[in-house]
PDB file of C-alpha atoms in Angstrom:
ATOM      1  CA  GLY A 290      10.058 154.555 198.244  1.00 55.00           C
ATOM      2  CA  ALA A 291       9.063 157.689 196.460  1.00 82.00           C
ATOM      3  CA  GLY A 292       7.650 157.405 192.989  1.00 93.00           C
ATOM      4  CA  VAL A 293       7.690 159.936 190.148  1.00 96.00           C
ATOM      5  CA  SER A 294       6.386 163.285 191.345  1.00 97.00           C
ATOM      6  CA  GLN A 295       5.132 166.200 189.282  1.00 98.00           C
ATOM      7  CA  SER A 296       4.278 169.778 190.105  1.00 97.00           C
ATOM      8  CA  PRO A 297       2.042 171.554 190.076  1.00 98.00           C
ATOM      9  CA  SER A 298      -0.741 169.095 189.994  1.00 97.00           C
ATOM     10  CA  ASN A 299      -3.075 171.654 188.390  1.00 97.00           C
ATOM     11  CA  LYS A 300      -2.157 174.764 186.487  1.00 97.00           C
ATOM     12  CA  VAL A 301      -4.612 177.350 185.065  1.00 98.00           C
ATOM     13  CA  THR A 302      -3.118 180.030 182.891  1.00 97.00           C
ATOM     14  CA  GLU A 303      -4.184 182.560 180.406  1.00 97.00           C
ATOM     15  CA  LYS A 304      -3.579 182.232 176.731  1.00 97.00           C
ATOM     16  CA  GLY A 305      -0.249 183.766 175.762  1.00 97.00           C
ATOM     17  CA  LYS A 306       1.426 183.172 179.091  1.00 98.00           C
ATOM     18  CA  ASP A 307       4.402 180.865 179.624  1.00 98.00           C
ATOM     19  CA  VAL A 308       4.243 177.860 181.983  1.00 98.00           C
ATOM     20  CA  GLU A 309       6.753 175.446 183.474  1.00 98.00           C
ATOM     21  CA  LEU A 310       6.000 171.964 184.484  1.00 98.00           C
ATOM     22  CA  ARG A 311       8.313 169.980 186.692  1.00 98.00           C
ATOM     23  CA  CYS A 312       9.002 166.269 186.987  1.00 97.00           C
ATOM     24  CA  ASP A 313      11.044 164.530 189.724  1.00 97.00           C
ATOM     25  CA  PRO A 314      11.816 160.998 188.504  1.00 96.00           C
ATOM     26  CA  ILE A 315      12.509 158.044 190.755  1.00 94.00           C
ATOM     27  CA  SER A 316      15.994 158.356 192.152  1.00 91.00           C
ATOM     28  CA  GLY A 317      18.531 156.569 189.995  1.00 88.00           C
ATOM     29  CA  HIS A 318      16.323 156.334 186.952  1.00 90.00           C
ATOM     30  CA  THR A 319      18.281 157.184 183.888  1.00 87.00           C
ATOM     31  CA  ALA A 320      15.553 157.601 181.348  1.00 88.00           C
ATOM     32  CA  LEU A 321      12.791 160.195 181.593  1.00 91.00           C
ATOM     33  CA  TYR A 322       9.787 160.750 179.248  1.00 92.00           C
ATOM     34  CA  TRP A 323       7.209 163.404 178.747  1.00 95.00           C
ATOM     35  CA  TYR A 324       3.803 162.592 177.396  1.00 94.00           C
ATOM     36  CA  ARG A 325       0.634 164.584 176.826  1.00 95.00           C
ATOM     37  CA  GLN A 326      -2.829 163.210 177.258  1.00 93.00           C
ATOM     38  CA  SER A 327      -5.865 165.117 176.132  1.00 89.00           C
ATOM     39  CA  LEU A 328      -9.250 164.388 177.612  1.00 81.00           C
ATOM     40  CA  GLY A 329     -10.250 160.790 176.876  1.00 74.00           C
ATOM     41  CA  GLN A 330      -7.316 160.344 174.474  1.00 79.00           C
ATOM     42  CA  GLY A 331      -4.258 158.170 174.485  1.00 82.00           C
ATOM     43  CA  LEU A 332      -0.681 159.134 175.345  1.00 89.00           C
ATOM     44  CA  GLU A 333       1.112 161.453 172.978  1.00 89.00           C
ATOM     45  CA  PHE A 334       4.917 161.157 173.258  1.00 88.00           C
ATOM     46  CA  LEU A 335       6.621 164.553 173.605  1.00 92.00           C
ATOM     47  CA  ILE A 336      10.322 164.002 174.497  1.00 91.00           C
ATOM     48  CA  TYR A 337      12.719 161.499 175.915  1.00 87.00           C
ATOM     49  CA  PHE A 338      15.813 162.090 178.037  1.00 88.00           C
ATOM     50  CA  GLN A 339      18.716 159.765 178.526  1.00 84.00           C
ATOM     51  CA  GLY A 340      20.638 161.384 181.397  1.00 85.00           C
ATOM     52  CA  ASN A 341      20.708 165.090 180.589  1.00 85.00           C
ATOM     53  CA  SER A 342      20.570 164.754 176.874  1.00 84.00           C
ATOM     54  CA  ALA A 343      17.452 164.382 174.732  1.00 80.00           C
ATOM     55  CA  PRO A 344      18.061 161.849 171.933  1.00 74.00           C
ATOM     56  CA  ASP A 345      14.445 162.202 170.714  1.00 78.00           C
ATOM     57  CA  LYS A 346      12.497 165.460 170.643  1.00 82.00           C
ATOM     58  CA  SER A 347      10.401 164.431 167.784  1.00 82.00           C
ATOM     59  CA  GLY A 348       7.096 164.575 169.689  1.00 88.00           C
ATOM     60  CA  LEU A 349       7.312 168.270 170.634  1.00 92.00           C
ATOM     61  CA  PRO A 350       4.303 169.782 168.951  1.00 92.00           C
ATOM     62  CA  SER A 351       5.955 173.151 168.145  1.00 93.00           C
ATOM     63  CA  ASP A 352       8.851 175.353 168.940  1.00 94.00           C
ATOM     64  CA  ARG A 353       6.852 176.798 171.843  1.00 97.00           C
ATOM     65  CA  PHE A 354       7.589 173.573 173.574  1.00 97.00           C
ATOM     66  CA  SER A 355      10.971 172.887 175.204  1.00 96.00           C
ATOM     67  CA  ALA A 356      12.334 170.701 177.960  1.00 95.00           C
ATOM     68  CA  GLU A 357      15.503 170.264 179.887  1.00 94.00           C
ATOM     69  CA  ARG A 358      16.908 167.947 182.462  1.00 94.00           C
ATOM     70  CA  THR A 359      19.646 168.836 184.875  1.00 88.00           C
ATOM     71  CA  GLY A 360      21.876 166.622 186.941  1.00 86.00           C
ATOM     72  CA  GLY A 361      20.358 163.619 185.409  1.00 83.00           C
ATOM     73  CA  SER A 362      17.432 164.040 187.618  1.00 92.00           C
ATOM     74  CA  VAL A 363      14.732 166.810 187.638  1.00 96.00           C
ATOM     75  CA  SER A 364      13.153 167.749 184.271  1.00 96.00           C
ATOM     76  CA  THR A 365      11.197 170.874 183.309  1.00 97.00           C
ATOM     77  CA  LEU A 366       8.895 171.122 180.393  1.00 97.00           C
ATOM     78  CA  THR A 367       8.251 174.750 179.319  1.00 98.00           C
ATOM     79  CA  ILE A 368       5.409 175.891 177.089  1.00 98.00           C
ATOM     80  CA  GLN A 369       5.797 179.435 175.813  1.00 98.00           C
ATOM     81  CA  ARG A 370       2.910 181.557 174.659  1.00 98.00           C
ATOM     82  CA  THR A 371       0.359 178.922 175.692  1.00 98.00           C
ATOM     83  CA  GLN A 372      -2.616 178.280 173.432  1.00 97.00           C
ATOM     84  CA  GLN A 373      -5.987 176.771 174.309  1.00 96.00           C
ATOM     85  CA  GLU A 374      -5.108 173.569 172.387  1.00 95.00           C
ATOM     86  CA  ASP A 375      -2.219 173.065 174.888  1.00 97.00           C
ATOM     87  CA  SER A 376      -4.795 172.177 177.497  1.00 97.00           C
ATOM     88  CA  ALA A 377      -4.203 168.566 178.542  1.00 96.00           C
ATOM     89  CA  VAL A 378      -2.683 166.456 181.281  1.00 96.00           C
ATOM     90  CA  TYR A 379       1.159 166.350 180.989  1.00 97.00           C
ATOM     91  CA  LEU A 380       2.515 163.065 182.224  1.00 97.00           C
ATOM     92  CA  CYS A 381       6.149 162.329 183.148  1.00 97.00           C
ATOM     93  CA  ALA A 382       7.547 158.818 183.352  1.00 94.00           C
ATOM     94  CA  SER A 383      10.919 157.404 184.262  1.00 92.00           C
ATOM     95  CA  SER A 384      12.615 154.112 183.769  1.00 88.00           C
ATOM     96  CA  PRO A 385      15.721 152.620 185.345  1.00 84.00           C
ATOM     97  CA  ASN A 386      18.041 151.965 182.538  1.00 70.00           C
ATOM     98  CA  SER A 387      19.456 153.079 179.284  1.00 57.00           C
ATOM     99  CA  TRP A 388      17.090 153.909 176.366  1.00 50.00           C
ATOM    100  CA  GLU A 389      18.625 150.873 174.649  1.00 53.00           C
ATOM    101  CA  ARG A 390      16.678 148.695 177.109  1.00 53.00           C
ATOM    102  CA  SER A 391      13.184 148.958 175.634  1.00 53.00           C
ATOM    103  CA  THR A 392      11.963 146.342 177.933  1.00 62.00           C
ATOM    104  CA  ASP A 393      12.136 148.727 180.807  1.00 73.00           C
ATOM    105  CA  THR A 394       8.911 149.459 182.578  1.00 83.00           C
ATOM    106  CA  GLN A 395       7.942 153.135 182.626  1.00 88.00           C
ATOM    107  CA  TYR A 396       6.752 154.500 185.982  1.00 92.00           C
ATOM    108  CA  PHE A 397       4.428 157.356 185.574  1.00 95.00           C
ATOM    109  CA  GLY A 398       3.895 160.406 187.740  1.00 96.00           C
ATOM    110  CA  PRO A 399       0.348 161.738 188.693  1.00 95.00           C
ATOM    111  CA  GLY A 400       0.575 164.308 185.927  1.00 96.00           C
ATOM    112  CA  THR A 401      -0.030 168.051 185.725  1.00 97.00           C
ATOM    113  CA  ARG A 402      -3.480 169.110 184.498  1.00 97.00           C
ATOM    114  CA  LEU A 403      -2.886 172.288 182.374  1.00 97.00           C
ATOM    115  CA  THR A 404      -5.868 174.480 181.512  1.00 97.00           C
ATOM    116  CA  VAL A 405      -5.341 177.373 179.131  1.00 97.00           C
ATOM    117  CA  LEU A 406      -8.182 179.933 179.294  1.00 96.00           C
TER     118      LEU A 406
ATOM    119  CA  GLY B 116       5.918 155.191 160.939  1.00 53.00           C
ATOM    120  CA  GLN B 117       5.022 152.726 163.580  1.00 56.00           C
ATOM    121  CA  GLN B 118       1.316 152.671 164.481  1.00 82.00           C
ATOM    122  CA  VAL B 119      -0.298 150.889 167.358  1.00 90.00           C
ATOM    123  CA  MET B 120      -4.017 150.556 167.175  1.00 93.00           C
ATOM    124  CA  GLN B 121      -6.375 149.368 169.911  1.00 95.00           C
ATOM    125  CA  ILE B 122      -9.924 148.075 169.530  1.00 95.00           C
ATOM    126  CA  PRO B 123     -12.468 148.594 170.817  1.00 95.00           C
ATOM    127  CA  GLN B 124     -12.037 152.198 171.941  1.00 93.00           C
ATOM    128  CA  TYR B 125     -14.866 151.723 174.354  1.00 94.00           C
ATOM    129  CA  GLN B 126     -16.122 148.608 176.090  1.00 94.00           C
ATOM    130  CA  HIS B 127     -19.236 148.426 178.302  1.00 96.00           C
ATOM    131  CA  VAL B 128     -19.329 145.175 180.290  1.00 96.00           C
ATOM    132  CA  GLN B 129     -21.771 143.676 182.653  1.00 96.00           C
ATOM    133  CA  GLU B 130     -20.151 142.569 185.929  1.00 97.00           C
ATOM    134  CA  GLY B 131     -19.287 138.891 185.688  1.00 97.00           C
ATOM    135  CA  GLU B 132     -18.915 138.807 181.879  1.00 97.00           C
ATOM    136  CA  ASP B 133     -15.716 138.253 179.999  1.00 97.00           C
ATOM    137  CA  PHE B 134     -14.236 140.618 177.410  1.00 95.00           C
ATOM    138  CA  THR B 135     -11.202 141.017 175.240  1.00 97.00           C
ATOM    139  CA  THR B 136      -9.449 144.098 173.997  1.00 97.00           C
ATOM    140  CA  TYR B 137      -7.028 143.972 171.008  1.00 97.00           C
ATOM    141  CA  CYS B 138      -3.815 145.739 170.073  1.00 97.00           C
ATOM    142  CA  ASN B 139      -2.443 145.726 166.580  1.00 96.00           C
ATOM    143  CA  SER B 140       0.768 147.099 165.151  1.00 94.00           C
ATOM    144  CA  SER B 141       1.694 147.947 161.591  1.00 90.00           C
ATOM    145  CA  THR B 142       5.213 146.655 162.242  1.00 90.00           C
ATOM    146  CA  THR B 143       6.826 143.856 164.078  1.00 92.00           C
ATOM    147  CA  LEU B 144       7.425 144.651 167.700  1.00 91.00           C
ATOM    148  CA  SER B 145      10.226 143.654 169.921  1.00 89.00           C
ATOM    149  CA  ASN B 146       8.074 143.662 172.968  1.00 89.00           C
ATOM    150  CA  ILE B 147       4.706 144.947 174.080  1.00 92.00           C
ATOM    151  CA  GLN B 148       3.652 146.283 177.439  1.00 93.00           C
ATOM    152  CA  TRP B 149       0.130 146.851 178.895  1.00 96.00           C
ATOM    153  CA  TYR B 150      -0.814 149.548 181.249  1.00 95.00           C
ATOM    154  CA  LYS B 151      -3.971 150.396 183.139  1.00 96.00           C
ATOM    155  CA  GLN B 152      -5.176 153.886 183.916  1.00 95.00           C
ATOM    156  CA  ARG B 153      -7.877 154.183 186.545  1.00 95.00           C
ATOM    157  CA  PRO B 154     -10.286 157.208 186.250  1.00 92.00           C
ATOM    158  CA  GLY B 155      -8.439 160.329 187.338  1.00 89.00           C
ATOM    159  CA  GLY B 156      -5.218 158.330 187.761  1.00 92.00           C
ATOM    160  CA  HIS B 157      -2.111 157.769 185.844  1.00 93.00           C
ATOM    161  CA  PRO B 158      -0.959 154.782 183.777  1.00 94.00           C
ATOM    162  CA  VAL B 159       0.351 151.823 185.783  1.00 94.00           C
ATOM    163  CA  PHE B 160       2.417 149.048 184.324  1.00 93.00           C
ATOM    164  CA  LEU B 161       0.618 145.655 184.195  1.00 95.00           C
ATOM    165  CA  ILE B 162       2.768 143.315 182.240  1.00 93.00           C
ATOM    166  CA  GLN B 163       5.312 142.919 179.435  1.00 91.00           C
ATOM    167  CA  LEU B 164       5.383 140.329 176.638  1.00 93.00           C
ATOM    168  CA  VAL B 165       8.558 139.695 174.623  1.00 90.00           C
ATOM    169  CA  LYS B 166       8.454 136.206 173.002  1.00 93.00           C
ATOM    170  CA  SER B 167       6.405 135.287 169.955  1.00 96.00           C
ATOM    171  CA  GLY B 168       3.135 133.532 171.023  1.00 97.00           C
ATOM    172  CA  GLU B 169       3.828 134.281 174.688  1.00 96.00           C
ATOM    173  CA  VAL B 170       0.849 134.091 177.096  1.00 97.00           C
ATOM    174  CA  LYS B 171       0.921 135.395 180.643  1.00 96.00           C
ATOM    175  CA  LYS B 172      -1.736 135.451 183.258  1.00 96.00           C
ATOM    176  CA  GLN B 173      -2.405 137.734 186.184  1.00 95.00           C
ATOM    177  CA  LYS B 174      -5.371 136.287 188.173  1.00 95.00           C
ATOM    178  CA  ARG B 175      -8.412 137.040 185.866  1.00 97.00           C
ATOM    179  CA  LEU B 176      -6.280 138.782 183.239  1.00 97.00           C
ATOM    180  CA  THR B 177      -4.697 136.890 180.297  1.00 98.00           C
ATOM    181  CA  PHE B 178      -2.280 138.540 177.965  1.00 98.00           C
ATOM    182  CA  GLN B 179      -1.116 137.172 174.646  1.00 98.00           C
ATOM    183  CA  PHE B 180       1.492 138.195 172.199  1.00 97.00           C
ATOM    184  CA  GLY B 181       0.861 137.108 168.619  1.00 97.00           C
ATOM    185  CA  GLU B 182       3.136 134.656 166.683  1.00 96.00           C
ATOM    186  CA  ALA B 183       4.151 137.425 164.299  1.00 96.00           C
ATOM    187  CA  LYS B 184       4.703 139.813 167.195  1.00 95.00           C
ATOM    188  CA  LYS B 185       2.374 142.363 165.536  1.00 95.00           C
ATOM    189  CA  ASN B 186      -0.648 141.970 167.761  1.00 96.00           C
ATOM    190  CA  SER B 187      -1.546 141.359 171.361  1.00 98.00           C
ATOM    191  CA  SER B 188      -4.667 140.835 173.371  1.00 98.00           C
ATOM    192  CA  LEU B 189      -5.923 141.270 176.893  1.00 98.00           C
ATOM    193  CA  HIS B 190      -8.712 138.995 178.040  1.00 98.00           C
ATOM    194  CA  ILE B 191     -10.458 139.575 181.354  1.00 97.00           C
ATOM    195  CA  THR B 192     -12.678 136.940 182.775  1.00 97.00           C
ATOM    196  CA  ALA B 193     -15.521 137.488 185.308  1.00 97.00           C
ATOM    197  CA  THR B 194     -15.253 141.296 185.145  1.00 97.00           C
ATOM    198  CA  GLN B 195     -15.371 143.127 188.433  1.00 96.00           C
ATOM    199  CA  THR B 196     -15.990 146.775 189.167  1.00 95.00           C
ATOM    200  CA  THR B 197     -12.397 147.121 190.035  1.00 96.00           C
ATOM    201  CA  ASP B 198     -11.506 146.403 186.369  1.00 96.00           C
ATOM    202  CA  VAL B 199     -12.925 149.926 185.480  1.00 97.00           C
ATOM    203  CA  GLY B 200     -10.337 152.017 183.667  1.00 96.00           C
ATOM    204  CA  THR B 201      -8.547 152.516 180.423  1.00 95.00           C
ATOM    205  CA  TYR B 202      -6.200 149.745 179.215  1.00 97.00           C
ATOM    206  CA  PHE B 203      -3.270 150.853 177.015  1.00 95.00           C
ATOM    207  CA  CYS B 204      -0.982 148.700 175.014  1.00 95.00           C
ATOM    208  CA  ALA B 205       2.453 150.077 174.161  1.00 92.00           C
ATOM    209  CA  GLY B 206       4.980 148.571 171.763  1.00 89.00           C
ATOM    210  CA  SER B 207       8.513 149.002 170.893  1.00 82.00           C
ATOM    211  CA  ARG B 208       9.964 148.191 167.486  1.00 77.00           C
ATOM    212  CA  GLY B 209      13.579 147.626 168.389  1.00 67.00           C
ATOM    213  CA  SER B 210      15.931 147.971 171.270  1.00 54.00           C
ATOM    214  CA  TRP B 211      15.193 151.687 171.339  1.00 56.00           C
ATOM    215  CA  GLY B 212      13.324 152.727 174.403  1.00 58.00           C
ATOM    216  CA  LYS B 213      10.489 154.714 172.853  1.00 71.00           C
ATOM    217  CA  LEU B 214       7.137 153.034 173.388  1.00 80.00           C
ATOM    218  CA  GLN B 215       4.341 153.702 170.982  1.00 86.00           C
ATOM    219  CA  PHE B 216       1.120 153.819 172.938  1.00 89.00           C
ATOM    220  CA  GLY B 217      -2.264 152.871 171.559  1.00 91.00           C
ATOM    221  CA  ALA B 218      -5.225 155.049 172.146  1.00 91.00           C
ATOM    222  CA  GLY B 219      -6.470 152.709 174.813  1.00 94.00           C
ATOM    223  CA  THR B 220      -9.731 150.795 175.531  1.00 95.00           C
ATOM    224  CA  GLN B 221     -11.909 152.484 178.085  1.00 95.00           C
ATOM    225  CA  VAL B 222     -13.770 149.825 180.155  1.00 96.00           C
ATOM    226  CA  VAL B 223     -16.938 150.542 181.993  1.00 96.00           C
ATOM    227  CA  VAL B 224     -18.424 147.843 184.251  1.00 95.00           C
ATOM    228  CA  THR B 225     -22.078 147.866 185.422  1.00 93.00           C
ATOM    229  CA  PRO B 226     -23.099 145.903 188.455  1.00 88.00           C
TER     230      PRO B 226
END
């Protein structure tokens, strides 16, 4: 079966431009997560979706970052006016059940490597 | 807030040797998960521990959850080159689904 997919796999942009990163979770997975991983670093939580709603946006670094999820499936992470410090790998993960089930495994996508010049 | 710390940050191991990486939380966890990320890859789930004092084994990997549910360890015996990668622990404080990831232990294996 298909896993979590993300697009594009690589994105190079110029400082100040907006970018959109896409995540297709595993079909039927209710929960969706966005993380950011800088080179050689751990995973930084950005935002969590339960269905189409986002109960926790606490990890978004600034108001330049936003995300949405439509139809309980695909999610888009948008970064406006990109800065060089936004350069990182953006990982998406999904899990089967409600956010109340913290014991769910998270299935990660391959990530989008964003480079801001 | 909840903090999950991993030590060491970096581990250089000779093939065939054993090593242990540790995960410590500032708060009691409801469960802890371990993930492995190969170089250039994405994190892949290894195992989950839920019970106090729980020990689980996967071939040469032994995972342990502390009695107080504040720490965990991953012990690898007879390290192989396939063990190369970064091992992350991730804990959750309650029934809420947010996992707090540690910074990871990067493992390098030399033949």
